[in-house]
Short mmCIF file of C-alpha atoms in Angstrom, two decimals:
data_model
loop_
_atom_site.label_atom_id
_atom_site.label_comp_id
_atom_site.label_asym_id
_atom_site.label_seq_id
_atom_site.Cartn_x
_atom_site.Cartn_y
_atom_site.Cartn_z
CA MET A 1 -14.40 -11.07 5.80
CA ALA A 2 -13.65 -14.10 4.48
CA GLY A 3 -10.03 -13.63 4.38
CA SER A 4 -10.17 -12.59 8.27
CA ALA A 5 -12.03 -15.88 8.97
CA ILE A 6 -9.94 -18.18 7.29
CA LEU A 7 -6.93 -16.59 8.67
CA ARG A 8 -8.38 -17.20 12.17
CA LYS A 9 -9.28 -20.88 11.09
CA LEU A 10 -5.42 -21.41 10.26
CA GLN A 11 -4.10 -19.64 13.38
CA ALA A 12 -6.32 -21.68 15.63
CA GLU A 13 -5.43 -25.24 13.36
CA GLY A 14 -1.68 -24.24 14.35
CA CYS A 15 -0.44 -22.88 10.97
CA GLU A 16 2.38 -20.60 11.32
CA ASP A 17 3.84 -20.43 7.81
CA LEU A 18 1.57 -17.95 6.56
CA ILE A 19 2.27 -15.08 4.13
CA LEU A 20 -0.15 -12.21 4.42
CA ARG A 21 -0.49 -8.78 2.80
CA THR A 22 -3.32 -6.18 3.34
CA HIS A 23 -4.76 -4.48 0.17
CA GLY A 24 -2.53 -1.61 0.93
CA GLU A 25 0.75 -3.74 0.57
CA LEU A 26 -0.54 -5.73 -2.36
CA ASP A 27 -2.85 -4.36 -5.26
CA LEU A 28 -4.28 -7.33 -7.01
CA THR A 29 -5.10 -5.48 -9.77
CA ASP A 30 -1.83 -4.34 -10.61
CA GLN A 31 -0.09 -6.76 -12.89
CA LYS A 32 3.49 -5.51 -11.73
CA GLN A 33 2.80 -6.06 -8.01
CA VAL A 34 1.38 -9.33 -8.46
CA GLU A 35 4.01 -10.73 -10.23
CA ARG A 36 6.73 -9.45 -7.86
CA PHE A 37 4.82 -10.93 -4.74
CA PHE A 38 4.46 -14.67 -6.45
CA GLU A 39 7.98 -14.52 -7.79
CA LYS A 40 9.37 -13.44 -4.10
CA GLU A 41 7.21 -15.53 -2.26
CA ARG A 42 6.64 -18.84 -4.24
CA PRO A 43 3.37 -19.90 -2.20
CA ASP A 44 2.71 -23.97 -1.93
CA CYS A 45 -1.10 -22.98 -1.44
CA VAL A 46 -3.10 -19.87 -2.65
CA ILE A 47 -6.55 -18.81 -1.43
CA MET A 48 -8.15 -16.70 -3.40
CA ALA A 49 -10.46 -14.47 -0.97
CA ALA A 50 -10.08 -11.23 -2.38
CA ALA A 51 -13.13 -9.84 -4.37
CA LYS A 52 -14.88 -6.62 -5.10
CA VAL A 53 -18.22 -7.61 -3.55
CA GLY A 54 -21.74 -5.44 -2.65
CA GLY A 55 -25.48 -5.72 -2.30
CA ILE A 56 -28.07 -5.17 -5.33
CA LEU A 57 -27.44 -1.62 -4.65
CA ALA A 58 -23.76 -1.48 -5.14
CA ASN A 59 -23.81 -4.07 -7.95
CA TYR A 60 -26.93 -1.75 -10.03
CA ARG A 61 -24.30 1.40 -9.58
CA TRP A 62 -21.00 0.26 -10.50
CA PRO A 63 -21.14 -2.85 -12.83
CA ALA A 64 -17.91 -1.84 -14.49
CA ASP A 65 -16.12 -1.32 -11.27
CA PHE A 66 -16.99 -5.27 -10.13
CA ILE A 67 -16.47 -6.97 -13.41
CA ARG A 68 -13.12 -4.91 -14.21
CA GLU A 69 -11.67 -5.50 -10.69
CA ASN A 70 -12.73 -9.11 -9.76
CA LEU A 71 -11.46 -10.11 -13.50
CA LEU A 72 -8.22 -8.45 -13.05
CA ILE A 73 -7.77 -10.09 -9.56
CA GLU A 74 -8.34 -13.26 -10.90
CA VAL A 75 -6.56 -13.58 -13.87
CA LEU A 76 -3.23 -12.04 -12.36
CA SER A 77 -3.13 -14.25 -9.39
CA ILE A 78 -3.94 -17.81 -10.99
CA ASP A 79 -1.86 -17.30 -13.99
CA ALA A 80 1.09 -15.89 -11.29
CA ALA A 81 0.38 -18.86 -8.74
CA TRP A 82 0.43 -21.41 -11.75
CA ARG A 83 3.63 -19.89 -13.01
CA HIS A 84 5.44 -19.58 -9.80
CA GLY A 85 4.65 -23.13 -8.97
CA ALA A 86 1.67 -23.17 -6.20
CA LYS A 87 0.76 -26.66 -5.55
CA LYS A 88 -3.14 -26.26 -4.66
CA PHE A 89 -5.07 -22.96 -5.81
CA LEU A 90 -8.54 -22.02 -3.89
CA PHE A 91 -10.83 -19.79 -5.80
CA LEU A 92 -13.68 -18.42 -3.82
CA GLY A 93 -16.71 -17.34 -5.91
CA SER A 94 -20.37 -16.98 -5.08
CA SER A 95 -23.87 -18.55 -5.62
CA CYS A 96 -24.59 -15.63 -8.03
CA ILE A 97 -23.03 -17.19 -10.52
CA TYR A 98 -26.28 -19.48 -11.25
CA PRO A 99 -29.15 -18.93 -13.43
CA GLN A 100 -31.73 -16.55 -12.41
CA MET A 101 -34.30 -19.34 -12.72
CA ALA A 102 -32.35 -22.42 -12.48
CA PRO A 103 -34.16 -25.42 -10.20
CA GLN A 104 -33.87 -25.12 -6.35
CA PRO A 105 -31.55 -26.44 -4.74
CA LEU A 106 -29.16 -25.37 -6.85
CA LYS A 107 -26.50 -28.10 -8.12
CA GLU A 108 -23.17 -27.19 -9.54
CA GLU A 109 -23.69 -28.70 -12.87
CA TYR A 110 -26.41 -25.67 -13.66
CA LEU A 111 -23.41 -23.35 -14.17
CA LEU A 112 -23.99 -21.70 -17.70
CA THR A 113 -27.46 -23.43 -18.23
CA GLY A 114 -29.63 -20.29 -18.11
CA SER A 115 -29.58 -16.26 -17.81
CA LEU A 116 -28.04 -14.62 -14.87
CA GLU A 117 -29.79 -12.40 -12.72
CA PRO A 118 -29.68 -8.93 -14.23
CA THR A 119 -29.07 -6.92 -11.02
CA ASN A 120 -25.38 -8.43 -10.20
CA GLU A 121 -24.89 -10.03 -13.60
CA ALA A 122 -21.40 -7.88 -13.70
CA TYR A 123 -20.32 -9.78 -10.65
CA ALA A 124 -21.53 -13.13 -11.87
CA VAL A 125 -19.89 -13.40 -15.16
CA ALA A 126 -16.06 -12.22 -13.61
CA LYS A 127 -16.81 -15.02 -10.86
CA ILE A 128 -17.72 -17.56 -13.96
CA SER A 129 -14.75 -16.54 -15.56
CA GLY A 130 -12.54 -17.34 -12.72
CA ILE A 131 -13.80 -20.74 -12.36
CA LYS A 132 -13.33 -21.65 -16.00
CA MET A 133 -9.92 -20.12 -16.15
CA CYS A 134 -9.15 -22.40 -13.01
CA GLN A 135 -10.47 -25.75 -15.10
CA ALA A 136 -8.68 -24.31 -18.05
CA TYR A 137 -5.35 -24.11 -16.07
CA GLN A 138 -6.15 -27.67 -14.58
CA SER A 139 -6.94 -29.15 -18.47
CA GLN A 140 -3.76 -27.79 -19.74
CA HIS A 141 -1.24 -27.83 -17.36
CA GLY A 142 -2.33 -29.89 -14.76
CA PHE A 143 -3.12 -26.88 -11.93
CA ASN A 144 -4.55 -28.03 -8.85
CA ALA A 145 -7.52 -25.68 -8.68
CA LEU A 146 -10.50 -25.94 -6.64
CA CYS A 147 -13.58 -23.48 -6.70
CA LEU A 148 -15.80 -22.86 -3.75
CA MET A 149 -19.20 -21.19 -4.45
CA PRO A 150 -20.23 -20.46 -0.96
CA THR A 151 -24.02 -19.05 -0.54
CA ASN A 152 -24.56 -15.42 0.93
CA LEU A 153 -21.79 -14.96 3.70
CA TYR A 154 -22.20 -12.70 6.75
CA GLY A 155 -20.15 -12.70 10.33
CA PRO A 156 -17.41 -10.63 11.73
CA GLY A 157 -15.74 -7.82 9.43
CA ASP A 158 -18.64 -7.49 7.67
CA ASN A 159 -19.68 -4.42 5.65
CA PHE A 160 -22.72 -2.87 7.48
CA ASP A 161 -22.32 0.42 5.09
CA LEU A 162 -26.48 1.08 3.82
CA GLU A 163 -24.82 1.99 0.45
CA SER A 164 -23.02 -0.98 -0.43
CA SER A 165 -23.59 -3.94 1.82
CA HIS A 166 -26.09 -7.32 1.71
CA VAL A 167 -29.28 -7.76 3.24
CA LEU A 168 -28.42 -9.40 6.63
CA PRO A 169 -26.13 -6.74 7.75
CA ALA A 170 -27.79 -3.82 6.54
CA LEU A 171 -31.10 -5.18 8.52
CA ILE A 172 -28.69 -5.47 11.23
CA ARG A 173 -27.60 -1.92 11.29
CA LYS A 174 -30.81 -0.86 10.24
CA PHE A 175 -32.67 -2.51 13.60
CA HIS A 176 -29.70 -1.46 15.75
CA GLU A 177 -30.00 2.15 14.79
CA ALA A 178 -34.10 1.98 14.88
CA LYS A 179 -33.59 0.64 18.79
CA GLN A 180 -31.32 3.52 19.70
CA GLN A 181 -33.27 6.10 18.12
CA GLN A 182 -36.66 4.58 18.84
CA THR A 183 -37.53 4.68 15.04
CA PRO A 184 -41.51 3.08 14.77
CA VAL A 185 -40.77 1.87 11.09
CA VAL A 186 -37.65 0.19 9.47
CA GLY A 187 -37.81 -0.16 5.48
CA VAL A 188 -36.57 -3.42 3.69
CA TRP A 189 -36.00 -3.41 0.10
CA GLY A 190 -38.30 -5.36 -2.37
CA THR A 191 -41.47 -7.51 -1.36
CA GLY A 192 -39.88 -9.87 1.42
CA THR A 193 -40.74 -12.78 -0.11
CA PRO A 194 -37.47 -13.73 -2.12
CA ARG A 195 -35.99 -16.70 -0.16
CA ARG A 196 -32.11 -16.55 0.69
CA GLU A 197 -29.65 -19.18 2.46
CA PHE A 198 -27.24 -17.40 4.62
CA LEU A 199 -23.90 -18.98 5.80
CA HIS A 200 -21.67 -17.58 8.84
CA VAL A 201 -18.34 -17.10 7.56
CA ASP A 202 -16.44 -18.98 10.24
CA ASP A 203 -18.18 -22.13 8.70
CA LEU A 204 -16.75 -20.94 5.31
CA ALA A 205 -13.44 -21.20 6.80
CA ASP A 206 -14.08 -24.51 8.29
CA ALA A 207 -15.27 -25.62 4.74
CA CYS A 208 -12.08 -24.42 3.06
CA LEU A 209 -9.27 -25.67 5.38
CA PHE A 210 -11.59 -29.18 5.31
CA LEU A 211 -11.02 -29.23 1.34
CA LEU A 212 -7.28 -28.55 1.41
CA GLN A 213 -6.72 -31.45 3.89
CA HIS A 214 -7.99 -33.78 1.30
CA SER A 215 -5.81 -35.07 -1.59
CA MET A 216 -6.99 -33.53 -5.38
CA GLU A 217 -7.48 -37.39 -6.44
CA ASP A 218 -10.22 -37.91 -3.82
CA LEU A 219 -11.70 -34.45 -4.42
CA ARG A 220 -11.74 -34.97 -8.30
CA LYS A 221 -13.83 -38.17 -7.49
CA VAL A 222 -16.62 -36.60 -5.94
CA SER A 223 -16.40 -33.04 -8.02
CA PRO A 224 -14.64 -33.60 -11.42
CA ASP A 225 -14.85 -30.16 -12.54
CA GLY A 226 -13.26 -29.00 -9.14
CA VAL A 227 -16.39 -26.68 -8.18
CA PHE A 228 -18.13 -27.27 -4.50
CA ASN A 229 -20.83 -25.12 -3.29
CA VAL A 230 -20.69 -24.49 0.63
CA GLY A 231 -23.71 -23.70 2.20
CA THR A 232 -26.26 -25.00 4.59
CA GLY A 233 -28.52 -26.42 2.73
CA LYS A 234 -31.79 -24.26 4.36
CA ASP A 235 -33.38 -20.91 3.48
CA LEU A 236 -35.86 -18.45 4.23
CA GLU A 237 -37.94 -15.51 3.33
CA ILE A 238 -36.44 -12.33 3.30
CA ARG A 239 -39.60 -11.34 5.83
CA GLU A 240 -38.47 -14.29 8.30
CA LEU A 241 -35.05 -12.66 8.46
CA ALA A 242 -35.88 -9.31 9.32
CA LEU A 243 -38.28 -10.68 11.85
CA LEU A 244 -35.65 -12.80 13.23
CA ILE A 245 -33.15 -9.91 13.15
CA ARG A 246 -35.45 -7.31 14.77
CA GLN A 247 -35.92 -9.89 17.94
CA ILE A 248 -32.19 -10.44 18.20
CA VAL A 249 -31.61 -6.55 18.59
CA GLY A 250 -34.32 -5.77 20.42
CA ALA A 251 -35.53 -3.45 18.37
CA HIS A 252 -39.53 -2.25 18.58
CA CYS A 253 -40.84 -1.13 15.52
CA GLU A 254 -43.00 -1.82 12.20
CA LEU A 255 -41.46 -3.07 9.04
CA ARG A 256 -42.30 -1.56 5.69
CA PHE A 257 -41.43 -3.44 2.30
CA ASP A 258 -40.53 -0.95 -0.57
CA THR A 259 -41.97 -2.74 -3.52
CA SER A 260 -40.40 -0.13 -5.82
CA LYS A 261 -36.86 -2.13 -5.12
CA PRO A 262 -36.13 -4.92 -6.93
CA ASP A 263 -36.15 -8.34 -5.41
CA GLY A 264 -33.63 -10.11 -7.14
CA THR A 265 -33.44 -13.85 -7.44
CA PRO A 266 -36.81 -15.32 -6.19
CA ARG A 267 -34.69 -18.26 -4.53
CA LYS A 268 -30.78 -19.07 -4.12
CA LEU A 269 -30.88 -22.77 -2.13
CA LEU A 270 -27.46 -24.73 -2.68
CA ASP A 271 -27.28 -28.31 -2.81
CA ILE A 272 -24.36 -29.23 -0.86
CA SER A 273 -24.18 -33.07 -1.78
CA ARG A 274 -20.55 -33.13 -2.63
CA LEU A 275 -19.13 -31.59 0.71
CA ARG A 276 -21.73 -33.48 2.66
CA CYS A 277 -20.48 -37.03 1.09
CA LEU A 278 -16.99 -36.01 1.73
CA GLY A 279 -18.02 -35.57 5.64
CA TRP A 280 -18.66 -31.99 6.07
CA GLN A 281 -21.47 -29.80 7.12
CA PRO A 282 -22.30 -26.36 8.80
CA LYS A 283 -22.16 -26.08 12.63
CA ILE A 284 -23.22 -22.55 13.24
CA SER A 285 -26.78 -21.92 12.83
CA LEU A 286 -28.53 -18.84 11.29
CA GLU A 287 -29.81 -17.66 15.39
CA GLU A 288 -26.62 -18.07 16.87
CA GLY A 289 -24.87 -16.48 13.99
CA ILE A 290 -26.63 -13.51 13.66
CA ARG A 291 -26.71 -13.18 17.53
CA ARG A 292 -22.66 -13.35 17.30
CA THR A 293 -22.53 -11.05 14.39
CA TYR A 294 -24.48 -8.39 16.53
CA GLN A 295 -22.50 -8.75 19.51
CA TRP A 296 -19.66 -8.00 17.39
CA TYR A 297 -21.04 -4.94 15.47
CA CYS A 298 -21.96 -3.29 18.98
CA ARG A 299 -18.20 -3.86 20.05
CA ALA A 300 -16.51 -2.63 16.61
#
């Protein structure tokens, strides 16, 4: 989803010299394939959007898969990009890197100041390792690496599988099917009280290009550690999100909250002061973004 949005943005801006590979063409967990790719192509700029991602259920069921695959992707790609002369490397992380009970909103400097949320600890540890590897290569080798920490993403190309998706696409699918089947009740995990922030993936793509167009010298003045939160600066309760999606989808059903299921972190709101002081801000409201995503889902 993120990679496709970034590609659309680059193409819309007239970027033509793009090196693209599907997962079937390049397995980023395979050292030999990664080495051959970077040795042959030697890209000037690398945007690392590839990752194994999922919601609470997927993270709970397959923690070994999440930590193994993400670590392999990061270690192999960062090292190969540096050795083969990449001038800029953009690493996409996640807001789950921050401690479970960190002060709100979450500032970049809160990283590693407390315990992680247990339900996605394996994924978070892998992403933190990617950040620290980028910083280590910057420190030792002068590698120009930036780390973007997006909040919860959604939009075209999202995963709507109820076993592995995040909350927003899962609710879109649940309410859509309830509308079609005239189901009277839709279940929602947890209490509905945790607060979450959501960013349309096209806004993330815009932030990526925005940062790449700045000099590393200017970016280091704002963010010496090379980390930038990317979000909207606004959050809402899961209950409010469910009601909004129900309204947009046009489903007529009640909500039933399953309190036997985990809530996850009570709140995850990002402080986006670093990006804002450079002049960037999101453009797509949550309501408009959900509407666009639902339209895409109906067409897909």
